[in-house]
Short mmCIF file of C-alpha atoms in Angstrom, two decimals:
data_model
loop_
_atom_site.label_atom_id
_atom_site.label_comp_id
_atom_site.label_asym_id
_atom_site.label_seq_id
_atom_site.Cartn_x
_atom_site.Cartn_y
_atom_site.Cartn_z
CA MET A 756 -17.66 31.22 42.31
CA LYS A 757 -15.68 28.01 41.91
CA GLU A 758 -12.64 29.83 43.33
CA LEU A 759 -14.57 30.71 46.46
CA THR A 760 -15.65 27.12 46.89
CA TYR A 761 -11.97 26.03 46.95
CA LEU A 762 -11.03 28.88 49.31
CA PHE A 763 -13.82 28.23 51.81
CA GLY A 764 -13.34 24.45 51.40
CA ALA A 765 -9.68 24.89 52.43
CA TYR A 766 -10.59 27.20 55.33
CA SER A 767 -13.24 24.73 56.51
CA LEU A 768 -10.72 21.87 56.43
CA VAL A 769 -8.25 23.84 58.57
CA TRP A 770 -10.78 24.88 61.23
CA LEU A 771 -12.44 21.45 61.29
CA GLY A 772 -9.02 19.84 61.79
CA ILE A 773 -8.06 22.23 64.57
CA PHE A 774 -11.32 21.91 66.46
CA VAL A 775 -11.58 18.16 66.18
CA TYR A 776 -7.95 17.84 67.42
CA LEU A 777 -8.67 20.28 70.28
CA GLY A 778 -11.74 18.30 71.20
CA ILE A 779 -9.81 15.00 71.27
CA LEU A 780 -7.08 16.54 73.40
CA HIS A 781 -9.62 18.06 75.82
CA ALA A 782 -11.54 14.80 76.21
CA ARG A 783 -8.33 12.87 76.79
CA ILE A 784 -7.11 15.32 79.43
CA ARG A 785 -10.40 15.05 81.30
CA GLU A 786 -10.31 11.23 81.14
CA LEU A 787 -6.74 11.03 82.41
CA GLU A 788 -7.36 13.55 85.17
CA GLN A 789 -10.28 11.46 86.35
CA ARG A 790 -8.23 8.25 86.30
CA LEU A 791 -5.32 9.91 88.23
CA GLN A 792 -7.83 11.24 90.81
CA GLU A 793 -9.36 7.79 91.21
CA ASP A 794 -5.89 6.34 91.83
CA GLU A 795 -5.23 8.87 94.56
CA MET B 272 -4.33 28.10 84.65
CA ARG B 273 -4.56 31.94 84.23
CA LYS B 274 -1.49 31.93 82.01
CA ARG B 275 -3.04 29.24 79.81
CA SER B 276 -6.32 31.07 79.50
CA ALA B 277 -4.48 34.33 78.57
CA TRP B 278 -2.60 32.39 75.94
CA LEU B 279 -5.85 31.01 74.55
CA TRP B 280 -7.38 34.46 74.41
CA ILE B 281 -4.36 35.89 72.56
CA THR B 282 -4.41 32.94 70.14
CA GLY B 283 -8.17 33.42 69.56
CA PHE B 284 -7.65 37.12 68.86
CA LEU B 285 -4.82 36.39 66.48
CA GLY B 286 -7.05 33.76 64.76
CA LEU B 287 -9.81 36.35 64.18
CA ALA B 288 -7.24 38.92 63.04
CA GLY B 289 -5.76 36.30 60.71
CA ILE B 290 -9.15 35.54 59.10
CA TRP B 291 -9.77 39.25 58.69
CA ALA B 292 -6.29 39.91 57.20
CA ALA B 293 -6.55 36.93 54.77
CA LEU B 294 -10.09 37.45 53.56
CA LEU B 295 -10.57 41.25 53.77
CA TYR B 296 -7.34 43.18 54.35
CA ALA B 297 -5.05 41.51 51.82
CA PRO B 298 -5.54 42.69 48.23
CA ARG B 299 -7.03 40.39 45.59
CA ALA B 300 -3.94 39.14 43.84
CA GLN B 301 -3.58 37.86 40.29
CA TRP B 302 -2.46 34.27 40.11
CA PRO B 303 -1.85 32.21 36.92
CA GLY B 304 -4.31 29.40 36.36
CA PRO B 305 -4.29 26.54 33.82
CA LYS B 306 -4.72 27.33 30.05
CA GLY B 307 -3.94 31.05 30.48
CA THR B 308 -6.66 31.80 33.00
CA VAL B 309 -6.14 34.26 35.86
CA LEU B 310 -7.19 33.36 39.38
CA GLY B 311 -7.94 35.87 42.13
CA GLU B 312 -9.73 34.85 45.33
CA VAL B 313 -8.29 31.33 45.58
CA GLN B 314 -4.83 32.82 46.05
CA ARG B 315 -5.93 33.75 49.60
CA ILE B 316 -5.29 30.13 50.57
CA PHE B 317 -1.68 31.36 50.56
CA TYR B 318 -2.26 33.15 53.90
CA PHE B 319 -2.94 29.95 55.81
CA HIS B 320 -1.24 27.29 53.58
CA VAL B 321 2.18 28.91 54.06
CA PRO B 322 1.85 29.27 57.91
CA LEU B 323 0.60 25.68 58.15
CA ALA B 324 3.62 24.48 56.22
CA TRP B 325 5.88 26.68 58.34
CA MET B 326 4.39 25.16 61.54
CA MET B 327 4.94 21.67 60.15
CA PHE B 328 8.66 22.40 59.64
CA PHE B 329 8.87 24.21 63.04
CA THR B 330 7.22 21.51 65.07
CA PHE B 331 9.30 18.81 63.42
CA GLY B 332 12.39 20.94 64.13
CA LEU B 333 11.34 21.15 67.80
CA ALA B 334 10.84 17.35 67.82
CA ALA B 335 14.36 16.92 66.46
CA TRP B 336 15.86 19.29 69.06
CA TRP B 337 14.08 17.50 71.87
CA SER B 338 15.09 14.12 70.48
CA PHE B 339 18.68 15.28 70.53
CA ARG B 340 18.29 16.63 74.11
CA TYR B 341 16.88 13.27 75.13
CA LEU B 342 19.87 11.38 73.66
CA ALA B 343 22.24 13.87 75.35
CA THR B 344 20.59 13.81 78.77
CA ARG B 345 18.40 10.64 78.88
CA ASP B 346 15.73 12.78 80.50
CA LEU B 347 12.33 11.27 79.63
CA ARG B 348 10.68 14.68 79.68
CA PHE B 349 12.41 15.51 76.36
CA ASP B 350 11.08 12.29 74.82
CA LEU B 351 7.54 13.21 75.80
CA LYS B 352 8.03 16.71 74.39
CA ALA B 353 9.39 15.33 71.14
CA ALA B 354 6.48 12.87 70.73
CA SER B 355 3.96 15.71 71.40
CA ALA B 356 5.62 17.94 68.80
CA VAL B 357 5.53 15.13 66.23
CA GLU B 358 1.82 14.58 66.75
CA VAL B 359 1.02 18.27 66.37
CA GLY B 360 3.35 18.38 63.37
CA LEU B 361 1.42 15.55 61.74
CA LEU B 362 -1.83 17.56 62.15
CA PHE B 363 -0.16 20.55 60.47
CA SER B 364 1.17 18.28 57.69
CA VAL B 365 -2.26 16.95 56.94
CA LEU B 366 -3.72 20.51 56.87
CA ALA B 367 -0.80 21.87 54.76
CA ILE B 368 -1.14 19.04 52.21
CA GLY B 369 -4.95 19.33 52.17
CA THR B 370 -4.97 23.14 51.64
CA GLY B 371 -2.25 22.74 49.06
CA SER B 372 -4.32 20.24 47.14
CA LEU B 373 -7.36 22.52 47.25
CA TRP B 374 -5.21 25.32 45.81
CA ALA B 375 -3.53 23.06 43.25
CA LYS B 376 -6.82 22.03 41.65
CA PRO B 377 -7.77 25.47 40.35
CA ALA B 378 -4.13 26.57 39.84
CA TRP B 379 -2.66 23.51 38.16
CA GLY B 380 -5.82 21.58 37.15
CA VAL B 381 -5.08 18.62 39.41
CA PHE B 382 -5.37 17.90 43.17
CA TRP B 383 -2.04 16.05 43.26
CA THR B 384 1.01 15.70 41.05
CA TRP B 385 4.37 14.00 41.69
CA ASP B 386 6.22 17.32 41.86
CA PRO B 387 9.50 17.41 43.94
CA ARG B 388 7.95 19.58 46.69
CA LEU B 389 4.81 17.45 46.96
CA THR B 390 6.70 14.19 46.82
CA THR B 391 9.22 15.18 49.47
CA ILE B 392 6.48 16.54 51.74
CA LEU B 393 4.56 13.20 51.40
CA LEU B 394 7.78 11.31 52.29
CA LEU B 395 8.30 13.58 55.27
CA PHE B 396 4.73 12.94 56.44
CA LEU B 397 5.09 9.15 56.04
CA GLY B 398 8.39 9.28 57.93
CA TYR B 399 6.67 10.83 60.96
CA VAL B 400 3.78 8.42 60.69
CA ALA B 401 6.37 5.71 60.95
CA TYR B 402 7.78 7.45 64.07
CA ALA B 403 4.31 7.48 65.64
CA LEU B 404 3.72 3.81 64.74
CA LEU B 405 7.13 2.83 66.18
CA ARG B 406 6.22 4.53 69.47
CA SER B 407 2.91 2.67 69.68
CA THR B 408 4.59 -0.74 69.32
CA LEU B 409 7.25 -0.30 72.05
CA GLU B 410 6.28 -0.77 75.67
CA ASP B 411 9.51 -0.20 77.57
CA PRO B 412 9.68 3.66 78.12
CA GLU B 413 13.52 3.82 77.96
CA ARG B 414 13.78 1.73 74.77
CA ARG B 415 10.84 3.60 73.21
CA ALA B 416 12.44 6.92 73.97
CA ARG B 417 15.90 5.94 72.66
CA LEU B 418 14.65 4.46 69.37
CA SER B 419 12.14 7.22 68.82
CA ALA B 420 14.87 9.90 69.35
CA ILE B 421 17.09 8.17 66.74
CA VAL B 422 14.26 7.83 64.27
CA GLY B 423 13.12 11.43 65.00
CA LEU B 424 16.59 12.70 64.09
CA VAL B 425 16.90 10.58 60.97
CA VAL B 426 13.40 11.54 59.66
CA PHE B 427 14.24 15.17 60.29
CA LEU B 428 16.96 15.00 57.61
CA ASN B 429 14.11 15.14 55.08
CA VAL B 430 13.02 18.59 56.34
CA PRO B 431 15.78 20.65 54.62
CA LEU B 432 15.38 18.51 51.48
CA THR B 433 11.65 19.27 51.40
CA TYR B 434 12.24 22.98 51.97
CA PHE B 435 14.89 23.39 49.31
CA SER B 436 13.29 20.95 46.81
CA VAL B 437 11.72 23.85 44.87
CA ARG B 438 15.20 25.34 44.40
CA LEU B 439 17.07 22.12 43.79
CA TRP B 440 14.81 20.66 41.11
CA ARG B 441 12.41 22.04 38.48
CA SER B 442 9.14 22.37 40.38
CA LEU B 443 5.57 23.59 39.73
CA HIS B 444 5.43 24.78 43.33
CA PRO B 445 6.28 28.48 43.61
CA VAL B 446 9.23 29.78 45.71
CA VAL B 447 7.45 32.07 48.19
CA PHE B 448 10.41 34.19 49.25
CA LEU B 449 12.73 35.12 46.41
CA GLU B 450 15.69 36.75 48.05
CA LYS B 451 16.69 39.87 46.19
CA GLY B 452 19.04 41.55 48.68
CA SER B 453 16.75 42.08 51.63
CA THR B 454 13.43 42.18 49.81
CA VAL B 455 10.81 39.48 49.32
CA ASN B 456 8.38 39.02 46.36
CA VAL B 457 5.14 39.77 48.22
CA SER B 458 3.66 43.28 48.60
CA PRO B 459 3.58 44.94 52.06
CA PRO B 460 -0.18 44.34 52.68
CA MET B 461 0.25 40.67 51.66
CA LEU B 462 3.24 40.42 53.98
CA VAL B 463 1.23 41.92 56.89
CA ALA B 464 -1.59 39.37 56.30
CA LEU B 465 0.94 36.59 56.12
CA LEU B 466 2.73 37.66 59.29
CA VAL B 467 -0.51 37.93 61.28
CA ASN B 468 -1.40 34.40 60.21
CA LEU B 469 2.14 33.14 61.00
CA ALA B 470 1.75 34.59 64.51
CA PHE B 471 -1.59 32.88 64.94
CA TYR B 472 -0.55 29.40 63.76
CA THR B 473 2.72 29.61 65.72
CA SER B 474 0.84 30.46 68.93
CA LEU B 475 -1.74 27.80 68.26
CA GLY B 476 0.89 25.17 67.50
CA LEU B 477 2.82 25.87 70.72
CA PHE B 478 -0.47 25.75 72.65
CA LEU B 479 -1.37 22.41 71.14
CA ILE B 480 2.10 21.00 71.90
CA ARG B 481 1.73 22.06 75.55
CA MET B 482 -1.71 20.43 75.75
CA ARG B 483 -0.44 17.20 74.16
CA GLU B 484 2.61 17.25 76.45
CA ARG B 485 0.30 17.42 79.49
CA ILE B 486 -1.46 14.33 78.21
CA ALA B 487 1.85 12.59 77.62
CA ARG B 488 2.96 13.33 81.19
CA MET B 489 -0.22 12.02 82.65
CA GLU B 490 -0.06 8.86 80.50
CA HIS B 491 3.53 8.35 81.62
CA ALA B 492 2.46 8.70 85.30
CA LEU B 493 -0.22 6.06 84.79
CA GLU B 494 2.30 3.82 82.97
CA LEU B 495 4.61 4.03 85.95
CA GLU B 496 1.73 3.03 88.21
CA GLY B 497 1.28 -0.07 85.97
CA GLU B 498 -2.02 0.89 84.35
CA PRO B 499 -2.56 0.38 80.59
#
């Protein structure tokens, strides 16, 4: 049981890291696109 | 746009296949734990810890290549590519170190120990953190690109040292691929699960670099227009 906790803890860390980073990138792209459009 | 969405779909499919391969397809392996215990399920961390570490080395390798290309051509596009690769590499470093720690606790009894592999990987990570900090302090794009490229190449010297540390010094960290002629020390189903996950994390890493590069290009365009 303890082993599964470490396994799923590690998996959760990986997916959380990936999705948080993807979210940050996505938000930044939208913000920059908006700013570039405003400049045009 | 269509190409990017196809890439995302393929990456998503590989991600699901990777989870299936790691958790269900790969056999339950025996792994030595502390005080003579035998571990089973926790060994499955191997199927994503190794690809994460591979992607860390690969993205830092790409960053070094693009840094070299920048110094050779003075084309700022290579600087932006290198910086993007370093940022994604830092993400993979954090995940590789984190998953390694969560595997180390049941296998070695501690989350962290000053083992040669762990110490060199921490130094590598801190080296690239220094690279990112340096970039954030320099405003002139040409100067930032030149200094970053030099630092990027110097820090990369730690990559082979980190990789070979388990062979150069006595280390707790296992050597994954023991070369015996052309064979490796993992069974065929384990190798399949590992390769599927390697494909997924490689595809994901390249996708993230492309996304980050797009941001870097837009930031650069705004910088040229004089916006902060």
